[in-house]
CSV table of C-alpha atoms and ligand atoms in Angstrom, one decimal:
chain,number,residue,atom,x,y,z
A,24,UNK,CA,124.5,68.1,112.7
A,25,UNK,CA,124.1,71.5,111.1
A,26,UNK,CA,126.5,74.2,112.0
A,27,UNK,CA,124.0,77.0,111.2
A,28,UNK,CA,124.8,79.4,114.0
A,29,UNK,CA,124.7,76.6,116.5
A,30,UNK,CA,127.5,78.5,118.3
A,31,UNK,CA,125.1,81.3,119.2
A,32,UNK,CA,122.5,79.0,120.4
A,33,UNK,CA,120.7,80.4,123.4
A,34,UNK,CA,117.9,78.8,125.3
A,35,UNK,CA,114.9,80.7,126.4
A,36,UNK,CA,112.6,79.1,128.8
A,37,UNK,CA,109.0,79.6,127.7
A,38,UNK,CA,105.9,78.5,129.4
A,39,UNK,CA,103.9,77.3,126.4
A,40,UNK,CA,100.3,76.1,126.2
A,41,UNK,CA,101.3,72.7,127.6
A,42,UNK,CA,102.3,74.4,130.8
A,43,UNK,CA,98.7,73.9,131.8
A,44,UNK,CA,99.5,70.2,131.9
A,45,UNK,CA,102.6,70.8,134.0
A,46,UNK,CA,105.0,70.5,131.1
A,47,UNK,CA,107.6,73.1,130.1
A,48,UNK,CA,108.8,73.7,126.6
A,49,UNK,CA,112.4,74.9,126.1
A,50,UNK,CA,112.2,77.4,123.3
A,51,UNK,CA,115.3,77.5,121.2
A,52,UNK,CA,116.3,81.0,120.3
A,53,UNK,CA,118.8,80.8,117.4
A,54,UNK,CA,118.9,81.8,113.7
A,55,UNK,CA,116.1,79.4,112.8
A,56,UNK,CA,112.9,81.4,112.5
A,57,UNK,CA,109.4,81.2,111.2
A,58,UNK,CA,109.3,84.4,109.2
A,59,UNK,CA,106.3,86.6,108.4
A,60,UNK,CA,106.5,88.8,105.3
A,61,UNK,CA,105.0,92.2,105.8
A,62,UNK,CA,104.0,94.8,103.1
A,63,UNK,CA,104.0,97.7,105.5
A,64,UNK,CA,101.7,99.9,103.4
A,65,UNK,CA,98.9,97.3,103.6
A,66,UNK,CA,99.5,96.1,107.1
A,67,UNK,CA,98.3,98.4,109.8
A,68,UNK,CA,97.7,102.2,109.8
A,69,UNK,CA,98.6,103.8,113.1
A,70,UNK,CA,97.8,107.4,112.3
A,71,UNK,CA,94.6,107.4,110.2
A,72,UNK,CA,96.0,108.4,106.8
A,73,UNK,CA,95.1,105.1,105.3
A,74,UNK,CA,98.6,103.9,104.8
A,75,UNK,CA,100.2,101.2,106.9
A,76,UNK,CA,103.3,102.4,108.7
A,77,UNK,CA,106.1,101.1,111.0
A,78,UNK,CA,104.3,102.2,114.1
A,79,UNK,CA,101.4,100.1,112.9
A,80,UNK,CA,103.7,97.1,112.6
A,81,UNK,CA,104.9,97.7,116.1
A,82,UNK,CA,101.3,97.9,117.3
A,83,UNK,CA,100.6,94.5,115.7
A,84,UNK,CA,103.6,92.7,117.0
A,85,UNK,CA,101.4,91.0,119.5
A,86,UNK,CA,99.4,89.5,116.7
A,87,UNK,CA,102.6,88.3,114.9
A,88,UNK,CA,104.3,86.8,117.8
A,89,UNK,CA,101.5,85.8,120.2
A,90,UNK,CA,98.4,85.2,118.1
A,91,UNK,CA,100.3,83.7,115.1
A,92,UNK,CA,103.5,82.6,116.7
A,93,UNK,CA,106.0,83.9,114.1
A,94,UNK,CA,109.4,84.8,115.5
A,95,UNK,CA,110.8,86.7,112.6
A,96,UNK,CA,109.5,89.4,110.3
A,97,UNK,CA,110.6,90.4,106.8
A,98,UNK,CA,109.7,94.0,106.1
A,99,UNK,CA,109.3,94.7,102.4
A,100,UNK,CA,111.2,97.9,101.4
A,101,UNK,CA,111.0,100.6,104.0
A,102,UNK,CA,113.4,103.1,102.4
A,103,UNK,CA,112.3,106.3,100.6
A,104,UNK,CA,110.9,105.6,97.2
A,105,UNK,CA,108.6,107.2,94.7
A,106,UNK,CA,106.7,103.9,94.0
A,107,UNK,CA,103.9,102.5,96.2
A,108,UNK,CA,105.9,99.2,96.6
A,109,UNK,CA,109.2,100.9,97.2
A,110,UNK,CA,111.4,98.5,95.3
A,111,UNK,CA,113.2,101.6,93.8
A,112,UNK,CA,115.2,103.3,96.5
A,113,UNK,CA,116.1,107.0,96.6
A,114,UNK,CA,118.0,107.0,99.9
A,115,UNK,CA,119.4,103.8,101.4
A,116,UNK,CA,119.8,105.3,104.9
A,117,UNK,CA,116.3,106.6,105.6
A,118,UNK,CA,112.7,105.5,106.1
A,119,UNK,CA,110.1,106.5,103.6
A,120,UNK,CA,108.1,109.3,105.3
A,121,UNK,CA,104.8,107.4,104.4
A,122,UNK,CA,106.1,104.7,106.8
A,123,UNK,CA,107.4,106.9,109.5
A,124,UNK,CA,110.9,107.8,110.7
A,125,UNK,CA,114.1,106.2,111.7
A,126,UNK,CA,112.9,106.7,115.3
A,127,UNK,CA,109.8,104.6,114.5
A,128,UNK,CA,112.1,102.0,112.9
A,129,UNK,CA,114.3,101.8,116.0
A,130,UNK,CA,111.2,101.5,118.2
A,131,UNK,CA,109.9,98.6,116.0
A,132,UNK,CA,113.2,96.8,116.2
A,133,UNK,CA,113.4,97.3,120.0
A,134,UNK,CA,109.8,96.0,120.5
A,135,UNK,CA,110.4,93.1,118.2
A,136,UNK,CA,113.6,92.1,120.0
A,137,UNK,CA,111.8,92.4,123.4
A,138,UNK,CA,109.6,89.6,122.0
A,139,UNK,CA,112.5,87.7,120.6
A,140,UNK,CA,111.2,88.4,117.1
A,141,UNK,CA,114.0,89.0,114.5
A,142,UNK,CA,113.7,91.7,111.9
A,143,UNK,CA,115.1,91.5,108.4
A,144,UNK,CA,114.6,94.2,105.8
A,145,UNK,CA,114.4,94.1,102.1
A,146,UNK,CA,117.7,95.2,100.5
A,147,UNK,CA,117.3,96.2,96.8
A,148,UNK,CA,120.8,96.3,95.4
A,149,UNK,CA,120.3,95.5,91.7
A,150,UNK,CA,119.1,99.0,91.0
A,151,UNK,CA,118.2,102.3,92.5
A,152,UNK,CA,115.4,104.6,91.7
A,153,UNK,CA,116.0,106.9,88.7
A,154,UNK,CA,115.3,109.6,91.2
A,155,UNK,CA,118.2,108.6,93.4
A,156,UNK,CA,120.8,111.5,93.7
A,157,UNK,CA,123.5,109.1,92.4
A,158,UNK,CA,121.7,108.6,89.1
A,159,UNK,CA,120.7,112.3,89.0
A,160,UNK,CA,124.3,113.4,89.4
A,161,UNK,CA,125.5,110.9,86.8
A,162,UNK,CA,123.0,112.0,84.2
A,163,UNK,CA,123.6,115.7,84.8
A,164,UNK,CA,127.3,115.1,84.3
A,165,UNK,CA,126.8,113.2,81.1
A,166,UNK,CA,124.6,116.0,79.7
A,167,UNK,CA,127.2,118.6,80.6
A,168,UNK,CA,130.1,116.3,79.4
A,169,UNK,CA,131.6,116.6,82.9
A,170,UNK,CA,133.3,114.0,85.0
A,171,UNK,CA,131.5,112.5,88.0
A,172,UNK,CA,132.2,109.4,90.0
A,173,UNK,CA,128.5,108.6,89.9
A,174,UNK,CA,128.7,107.9,86.2
A,175,UNK,CA,130.6,104.8,87.2
A,176,UNK,CA,127.8,103.7,89.6
A,177,UNK,CA,125.6,102.7,86.7
A,178,UNK,CA,126.1,100.9,83.4
A,179,UNK,CA,126.0,103.7,80.8
A,180,UNK,CA,126.9,102.9,77.2
A,181,UNK,CA,126.9,104.7,73.9
A,182,UNK,CA,125.0,103.0,71.2
A,183,UNK,CA,121.9,101.0,72.0
A,184,UNK,CA,122.6,97.5,73.4
A,185,UNK,CA,118.8,96.7,73.0
A,186,UNK,CA,116.5,95.1,75.5
A,187,UNK,CA,117.2,96.0,79.1
A,188,UNK,CA,118.6,99.4,78.2
A,189,UNK,CA,117.0,102.8,77.9
A,190,UNK,CA,118.1,106.1,76.3
A,191,UNK,CA,119.0,108.9,78.7
A,192,UNK,CA,120.8,111.6,76.8
A,193,UNK,CA,121.3,112.2,73.1
A,194,UNK,CA,124.2,109.9,73.2
A,195,UNK,CA,123.9,107.6,76.2
A,196,UNK,CA,121.9,104.5,77.2
A,197,UNK,CA,121.8,102.9,80.7
A,198,UNK,CA,121.0,99.4,81.8
A,199,UNK,CA,117.6,99.0,83.4
A,200,UNK,CA,116.5,95.3,83.5
A,201,UNK,CA,113.2,95.9,85.1
A,202,UNK,CA,111.8,99.3,84.1
A,203,UNK,CA,113.3,102.6,83.0
A,204,UNK,CA,112.8,104.0,86.5
A,205,UNK,CA,115.1,101.4,88.0
A,206,UNK,CA,118.6,101.9,86.6
A,207,UNK,CA,120.9,98.9,87.3
A,208,UNK,CA,123.9,99.6,89.6
A,209,UNK,CA,127.4,98.7,88.4
A,210,UNK,CA,128.2,96.2,91.2
A,211,UNK,CA,131.7,95.8,89.9
A,212,UNK,CA,132.6,99.4,90.9
A,213,UNK,CA,134.6,99.4,94.2
A,214,UNK,CA,132.9,102.7,95.1
A,215,UNK,CA,129.5,101.0,94.8
A,216,UNK,CA,130.6,98.1,96.9
A,217,UNK,CA,131.9,100.5,99.5
A,218,UNK,CA,128.5,102.2,99.5
A,219,UNK,CA,126.8,98.9,100.0
A,220,UNK,CA,129.1,97.9,102.8
A,221,UNK,CA,128.3,101.2,104.5
A,222,UNK,CA,124.5,100.6,103.9
A,223,UNK,CA,124.5,97.2,105.5
A,224,UNK,CA,126.6,98.6,108.4
A,225,UNK,CA,124.1,101.4,108.9
A,226,UNK,CA,121.2,99.0,109.2
A,227,UNK,CA,123.0,96.4,111.3
A,228,UNK,CA,124.0,99.2,113.6
A,229,UNK,CA,120.3,100.0,114.0
A,230,UNK,CA,119.7,96.4,115.1
A,231,UNK,CA,118.4,94.6,112.0
A,232,UNK,CA,119.0,90.9,112.1
A,233,UNK,CA,119.6,90.5,108.4
A,234,UNK,CA,118.4,91.2,104.9
A,235,UNK,CA,116.2,89.8,102.2
A,236,UNK,CA,118.1,90.3,99.0
A,237,UNK,CA,116.0,91.4,96.1
A,238,UNK,CA,116.5,90.1,92.5
A,239,UNK,CA,119.9,88.4,93.0
A,240,UNK,CA,119.8,86.7,89.5
A,241,UNK,CA,119.6,90.2,87.9
A,242,UNK,CA,122.8,91.6,89.6
A,243,UNK,CA,124.7,90.5,86.5
A,244,UNK,CA,122.1,89.5,84.1
A,245,UNK,CA,122.9,86.2,82.5
A,246,UNK,CA,125.9,85.4,84.6
A,247,UNK,CA,125.2,83.2,87.6
A,248,UNK,CA,129.0,83.0,88.2
A,249,UNK,CA,129.3,86.7,88.7
A,250,UNK,CA,126.1,86.8,90.8
A,251,UNK,CA,127.4,84.1,93.1
A,252,UNK,CA,130.8,85.9,93.4
A,253,UNK,CA,129.0,89.1,94.3
A,254,UNK,CA,126.9,87.3,96.9
A,255,UNK,CA,130.0,85.7,98.3
A,256,UNK,CA,131.4,89.1,98.8
A,257,UNK,CA,128.2,90.5,100.3
A,258,UNK,CA,127.8,87.5,102.6
A,259,UNK,CA,131.4,88.2,103.9
A,260,UNK,CA,130.8,91.9,104.3
A,261,UNK,CA,127.6,91.4,106.3
A,262,UNK,CA,128.9,88.5,108.5
A,263,UNK,CA,132.1,90.4,109.2
A,264,UNK,CA,129.9,93.0,111.0
A,265,UNK,CA,127.5,90.5,112.5
A,266,UNK,CA,128.3,86.8,112.2
A,267,UNK,CA,124.8,85.7,113.1
A,268,UNK,CA,123.1,88.0,110.6
A,269,UNK,CA,120.6,86.2,108.4
A,270,UNK,CA,120.5,86.5,104.6
A,271,UNK,CA,117.9,85.2,102.3
A,272,UNK,CA,118.1,85.7,98.6
A,273,UNK,CA,115.5,86.0,95.9
A,274,UNK,CA,116.9,83.8,93.1
A,275,UNK,CA,113.6,83.4,91.2
A,276,UNK,CA,114.7,80.3,89.2
A,277,UNK,CA,114.7,76.5,89.0
A,278,UNK,CA,116.1,74.2,91.6
A,279,UNK,CA,119.4,73.5,89.9
A,280,UNK,CA,120.1,77.2,89.7
A,281,UNK,CA,119.0,78.0,93.3
A,282,UNK,CA,121.2,75.1,94.5
A,283,UNK,CA,124.2,76.6,92.8
A,284,UNK,CA,123.6,80.0,94.5
A,285,UNK,CA,124.0,78.3,97.9
A,286,UNK,CA,127.7,78.2,97.0
A,287,UNK,CA,127.8,81.9,97.9
A,288,UNK,CA,127.4,81.1,101.6
A,289,UNK,CA,124.1,83.0,101.8
A,290,UNK,CA,122.0,81.2,104.4
A,291,UNK,CA,118.8,80.8,102.4
A,292,UNK,CA,117.2,81.2,99.0
A,293,UNK,CA,113.5,81.2,98.6
A,294,UNK,CA,112.4,77.8,97.4
A,295,UNK,CA,110.5,78.8,94.3
A,296,UNK,CA,110.0,75.3,92.8
A,297,UNK,CA,107.9,74.3,95.8
A,298,UNK,CA,105.8,77.5,95.8
A,299,UNK,CA,102.9,78.9,93.9
A,300,UNK,CA,100.1,77.2,92.0
A,301,UNK,CA,102.5,75.1,89.9
A,302,UNK,CA,104.9,74.1,92.7
A,303,UNK,CA,105.6,70.8,94.4
A,304,UNK,CA,103.5,71.5,97.5
A,305,UNK,CA,100.3,72.0,95.5
A,306,UNK,CA,101.3,69.1,93.2
A,307,UNK,CA,101.6,66.8,96.2
A,308,UNK,CA,98.2,67.9,97.4
A,309,UNK,CA,96.6,67.4,94.0
A,310,UNK,CA,98.1,64.1,93.3
A,311,UNK,CA,98.0,62.8,96.9
A,312,UNK,CA,101.5,61.7,96.5
A,313,UNK,CA,102.9,62.1,99.9
A,314,UNK,CA,105.8,59.7,99.7
A,315,UNK,CA,107.1,61.3,96.5
A,316,UNK,CA,107.0,64.7,98.3
A,317,UNK,CA,108.9,63.6,101.3
A,318,UNK,CA,111.6,61.9,99.2
A,319,UNK,CA,112.1,64.9,96.9
A,320,UNK,CA,112.2,67.4,99.8
A,321,UNK,CA,114.7,65.2,101.7
A,322,UNK,CA,116.8,65.0,98.5
A,323,UNK,CA,116.5,68.8,98.0
A,324,UNK,CA,117.7,69.5,101.6
A,325,UNK,CA,120.6,67.1,101.3
A,326,UNK,CA,121.5,68.8,98.0
A,327,UNK,CA,121.7,72.4,99.3
A,328,UNK,CA,123.5,71.3,102.4
A,329,UNK,CA,126.1,69.6,100.3
A,330,UNK,CA,126.7,73.0,98.7
A,331,UNK,CA,126.5,75.0,101.9
A,332,UNK,CA,126.6,73.1,105.2
A,333,UNK,CA,124.7,75.9,106.9
A,334,UNK,CA,122.0,76.1,104.3
A,335,UNK,CA,118.5,76.6,105.5
A,336,UNK,CA,115.7,76.0,103.0
A,337,UNK,CA,113.2,78.8,102.7
A,338,UNK,CA,109.9,77.4,101.8
A,339,UNK,CA,106.8,79.5,101.1
A,340,UNK,CA,103.5,79.2,99.3
A,341,UNK,CA,103.3,82.6,97.7
A,342,UNK,CA,104.7,86.1,98.2
A,343,UNK,CA,104.0,89.7,97.0
A,344,UNK,CA,104.7,88.7,93.4
A,345,UNK,CA,102.4,85.7,93.2
A,346,UNK,CA,98.7,84.9,93.2
A,347,UNK,CA,97.8,84.3,96.8
A,348,UNK,CA,97.7,80.7,97.9
A,349,UNK,CA,94.1,80.6,99.2
A,350,UNK,CA,93.1,81.3,95.6
A,351,UNK,CA,95.1,78.5,94.0
A,352,UNK,CA,94.1,76.2,96.8
A,353,UNK,CA,90.5,76.8,95.6
A,354,UNK,CA,89.5,78.6,98.9
A,355,UNK,CA,89.2,75.1,100.3
A,356,UNK,CA,90.0,75.4,104.0
A,357,UNK,CA,91.2,71.8,104.3
A,358,UNK,CA,93.6,72.2,101.4
A,359,UNK,CA,94.8,75.6,102.8
A,360,UNK,CA,95.5,73.9,106.2
A,361,UNK,CA,97.2,70.9,104.6
A,362,UNK,CA,99.4,73.1,102.4
A,363,UNK,CA,100.5,75.0,105.5
A,364,UNK,CA,101.3,71.8,107.4
A,365,UNK,CA,103.4,70.6,104.5
A,366,UNK,CA,105.7,73.6,104.3
A,367,UNK,CA,105.7,74.7,108.0
A,368,UNK,CA,106.7,71.2,109.3
A,369,UNK,CA,109.7,71.0,107.0
A,370,UNK,CA,113.3,71.9,107.8
A,371,UNK,CA,114.6,75.5,107.4
A,372,UNK,CA,113.1,79.0,107.7
A,373,UNK,CA,109.6,79.2,106.2
A,374,UNK,CA,108.1,82.5,105.1
A,375,UNK,CA,104.4,83.2,105.7
A,376,UNK,CA,103.0,86.0,103.5
A,377,UNK,CA,100.9,88.4,105.6
A,378,UNK,CA,97.2,87.5,105.2
A,379,UNK,CA,98.0,83.9,104.0
A,380,UNK,CA,97.2,82.7,107.6
A,381,UNK,CA,93.6,84.1,107.3
A,382,UNK,CA,93.1,82.9,103.7
A,383,UNK,CA,93.3,86.2,101.9
A,384,UNK,CA,93.1,86.0,98.1
A,385,UNK,CA,94.4,88.2,95.3
A,386,UNK,CA,95.7,87.5,91.9
A,387,UNK,CA,96.4,89.1,88.5
A,388,UNK,CA,97.8,92.7,88.7
A,389,UNK,CA,100.4,93.1,91.5
A,390,UNK,CA,98.4,95.4,93.7
A,391,UNK,CA,95.8,92.7,94.0
A,392,UNK,CA,98.4,90.4,95.6
A,393,UNK,CA,99.1,93.2,98.2
A,394,UNK,CA,95.7,94.1,99.5
A,395,UNK,CA,95.0,95.5,103.0
A,396,UNK,CA,95.4,93.0,105.8
A,397,UNK,CA,91.9,92.0,107.0
A,398,UNK,CA,92.0,92.6,110.7
A,399,UNK,CA,88.3,92.8,111.0
A,400,UNK,CA,85.2,93.1,108.9
A,401,UNK,CA,83.5,95.3,111.6
A,402,UNK,CA,86.3,97.2,113.4
A,403,UNK,CA,87.9,99.8,111.1
A,404,UNK,CA,90.9,100.4,113.3
A,405,UNK,CA,94.2,100.3,111.4
A,406,UNK,CA,92.6,99.5,108.1
A,407,UNK,CA,94.6,100.6,105.1
A,408,UNK,CA,93.5,101.7,101.7
A,409,UNK,CA,94.2,99.3,98.8
A,410,UNK,CA,97.4,99.9,96.8
A,411,UNK,CA,96.8,102.0,93.6
A,412,UNK,CA,95.6,99.8,90.7
A,413,UNK,CA,94.0,97.1,92.9
A,414,UNK,CA,90.8,95.8,91.4
A,415,UNK,CA,90.0,92.9,93.8
A,416,UNK,CA,88.7,93.0,97.3
A,417,UNK,CA,88.7,90.8,100.4
A,418,UNK,CA,85.0,91.4,101.2
A,419,UNK,CA,83.4,88.6,103.1
A,420,UNK,CA,86.6,87.0,104.4
A,421,UNK,CA,86.5,86.4,108.1
A,422,UNK,CA,89.0,88.8,109.7
A,423,UNK,CA,91.9,88.0,112.0
A,424,UNK,CA,89.7,89.0,115.0
A,425,UNK,CA,87.0,86.5,114.2
A,426,UNK,CA,89.4,83.7,113.2
A,427,UNK,CA,91.2,84.0,116.5
A,428,UNK,CA,87.9,83.1,118.3
A,429,UNK,CA,87.3,80.2,116.0
A,430,UNK,CA,89.2,77.0,116.9
A,431,UNK,CA,88.7,75.6,113.5
A,432,UNK,CA,90.0,78.6,111.6
A,433,UNK,CA,93.0,78.7,109.3
A,434,UNK,CA,94.7,81.2,111.6
A,435,UNK,CA,94.4,78.8,114.5
A,436,UNK,CA,95.8,76.0,112.3
A,437,UNK,CA,98.9,78.2,111.6
A,438,UNK,CA,99.2,79.0,115.3
A,439,UNK,CA,99.1,75.4,116.2
A,440,UNK,CA,101.7,74.5,113.6
A,441,UNK,CA,104.1,77.1,115.0
A,442,UNK,CA,103.5,75.9,118.5
A,443,UNK,CA,104.4,72.4,117.4
A,444,UNK,CA,107.6,73.7,116.0
A,445,UNK,CA,108.5,75.4,119.3
A,446,UNK,CA,108.0,72.0,121.1
A,447,UNK,CA,110.0,70.2,118.4
A,448,UNK,CA,113.0,72.4,117.5
A,449,UNK,CA,114.4,69.5,115.5
A,450,UNK,CA,111.9,70.2,112.7
A,451,UNK,CA,113.6,73.4,111.6
A,452,UNK,CA,117.1,72.5,112.4
A,453,UNK,CA,117.7,68.9,111.7
A,454,UNK,CA,118.7,66.6,108.9
A,455,UNK,CA,115.7,65.3,107.0
A,456,UNK,CA,115.4,61.7,105.9
A,457,UNK,CA,112.3,60.3,104.1
A,458,UNK,CA,110.6,57.3,105.5
A,459,UNK,CA,108.8,54.8,103.1
A,460,UNK,CA,105.7,53.6,104.8
A,461,UNK,CA,104.4,51.6,101.8
A,462,UNK,CA,101.5,54.0,101.4
A,463,UNK,CA,102.2,56.6,98.6
A,464,UNK,CA,99.6,58.9,100.2
A,465,UNK,CA,101.7,59.4,103.3
A,466,UNK,CA,104.5,61.9,103.4
A,467,UNK,CA,106.7,60.6,106.2
A,468,UNK,CA,110.2,61.7,107.3
A,469,UNK,CA,112.5,61.9,110.3
A,470,UNK,CA,114.4,65.0,111.3
A,471,UNK,CA,117.4,64.6,113.4
A,472,UNK,CA,119.1,67.4,115.4
A,473,UNK,CA,121.6,67.1,118.3
A,474,UNK,CA,121.2,63.4,118.4
A,475,UNK,CA,117.4,63.5,118.7
A,476,UNK,CA,114.9,62.6,116.1
A,477,UNK,CA,111.3,63.5,115.5
A,478,UNK,CA,109.0,61.8,113.0
A,479,UNK,CA,106.5,63.7,110.8
A,480,UNK,CA,103.6,61.9,109.1
A,481,UNK,CA,101.2,63.7,106.7
A,482,UNK,CA,98.2,61.8,105.4
A,483,UNK,CA,97.4,63.4,102.0
A,484,UNK,CA,94.6,61.0,101.3
A,485,UNK,CA,90.8,61.5,101.7
A,486,UNK,CA,90.5,58.5,104.0
A,487,UNK,CA,91.9,57.2,107.3
A,488,UNK,CA,95.3,55.5,107.1
A,489,UNK,CA,97.2,53.2,109.4
A,490,UNK,CA,100.9,53.1,109.7
A,491,UNK,CA,102.7,50.0,111.0
A,492,UNK,CA,105.2,51.4,113.4
A,493,UNK,CA,106.9,48.0,114.1
A,494,UNK,CA,108.0,47.8,110.5
A,495,UNK,CA,109.5,51.3,110.7
A,496,UNK,CA,111.3,50.6,114.0
A,497,UNK,CA,109.2,53.4,115.6
A,498,UNK,CA,107.4,51.5,118.3
A,499,UNK,CA,106.9,53.2,121.7
A,500,UNK,CA,106.8,56.7,120.3
A,501,UNK,CA,104.3,59.3,121.4
A,502,UNK,CA,102.4,62.0,119.5
A,503,UNK,CA,104.0,65.4,120.3
A,504,UNK,CA,101.6,67.3,118.1
A,505,UNK,CA,99.0,66.8,115.5
A,506,UNK,CA,96.8,68.7,113.0
A,507,UNK,CA,93.7,67.3,111.6
A,508,UNK,CA,92.2,69.4,108.9
A,509,UNK,CA,88.7,67.8,109.1
A,510,UNK,CA,88.5,67.0,112.8
A,511,UNK,CA,89.3,63.8,114.5
A,512,UNK,CA,92.8,63.1,116.0
A,513,UNK,CA,95.5,60.6,115.3
A,514,UNK,CA,95.6,57.5,117.5
A,515,UNK,CA,98.8,55.8,118.5
A,516,UNK,CA,99.3,52.4,120.0
A,517,UNK,CA,102.6,50.6,120.6
A,518,UNK,CA,102.8,49.4,117.1
A,519,UNK,CA,100.3,51.4,115.0
A,520,UNK,CA,99.6,55.1,114.1
A,521,UNK,CA,96.2,55.9,112.8
A,522,UNK,CA,95.8,59.2,110.9
A,523,UNK,CA,92.4,60.7,110.0
A,524,UNK,CA,92.0,62.0,106.4
A,525,UNK,CA,94.3,65.0,105.5
A,526,UNK,CA,96.0,65.2,108.8
A,527,UNK,CA,99.5,65.4,110.2
A,528,UNK,CA,101.2,64.0,113.3
A,529,UNK,CA,104.6,64.6,114.9
A,530,UNK,CA,106.0,61.7,116.9
A,531,UNK,CA,108.9,61.7,119.2
B,605,CA,CA1,99.7,105.7,108.4
């Protein structure tokens, strides 16, 4: 059994949709969450200036937690920054005025917690903005040939080391792995680490439930060992303040590398190899190879848990840096639904990128991947302006309002998936084991938690399939939830499960 914050397990009684049938679902409220990634600027504008803001997120929490059913949000950077995306911070203890105030932030956290929605925020530690007062002080001191402790906050050098560095004075260069406006911090400097410890304390004191760690492979470029050592320190610093805080790292890399990073003790790393157009989820859909998908995913989970017993996989289809999934799923509603079923019914903490649940598209230049959330095509309330540089639009896409009223919509498919996860807490928390059904088009696996097992079956083929439950020792089970992407429903008898094309069923 996983030890991932099991000690803090609390049970919340929740009357779910099955209450109509007289059943009650016990909702488990622990560190396992279905996260929703929000780009605040493009989400919901509460005050009419065209820019999404924290009050707007607060206003739409009902959508996030009731309509969709997510129980965690990841806010992309909210700290002051000169850029529209805010991945270059000028003050680690403030809110960007475009997004609101610290008071707005506190109100958002309080409202989220009232709904049992956890809030994690983006923490960008690899670099600051070149407009950060630390960098400003350092550069001024270098020009004047004076001493300043801030010089040691960055990696200045005389002579040009080449790529990844930029000239700043007549004599000095500084490390900037991304762009010249993002100078890399010297994370070896004890003063910088003290600053970081103070920053995480500041936000944890304000009630955040954890952090999404940006660009962890760039902390010490080219040195996974040093990155892992730094993350080990950071994990300790955060958990010393709040043992149940959640950390998820962006190690944009291959599976072998990501697996190593779990050695830091960080709870999750985004599962890049399964994401995007070229990832394993889309490959499974394209090839119809369900059994291979289940076997690989079970092996992956066992692998990361062997490195960190508390590891929680963080599957996703796409994020703010990638072409949106509806595009690479060919705007095919059935495929969009099936892709969602594959990653949301797997163990760990999945991340849904805002707008993915309504099939938003966007690709190419980054601003296109971060377009305004489509709440409605008719009601302009809260609508934000596109980020600068965006050239694509979401014209014609059915908005969230319309999709909520359509039982067959993608949004309702996501909602149903997350409801199934509430009813079957084993899915997120348990040990996954692949089941070989003899049909390569079926992804089948068990997930076992606290001595209870559930069984997930995905039919990735274009036709109806039958599974012999006797041969799998699964006779007498019942269907706890199902999702059929093209109508119909699974049928179960004592010894046989029949799945319509491109559908999923959870047995228990
Ligand atoms: Ca606004």
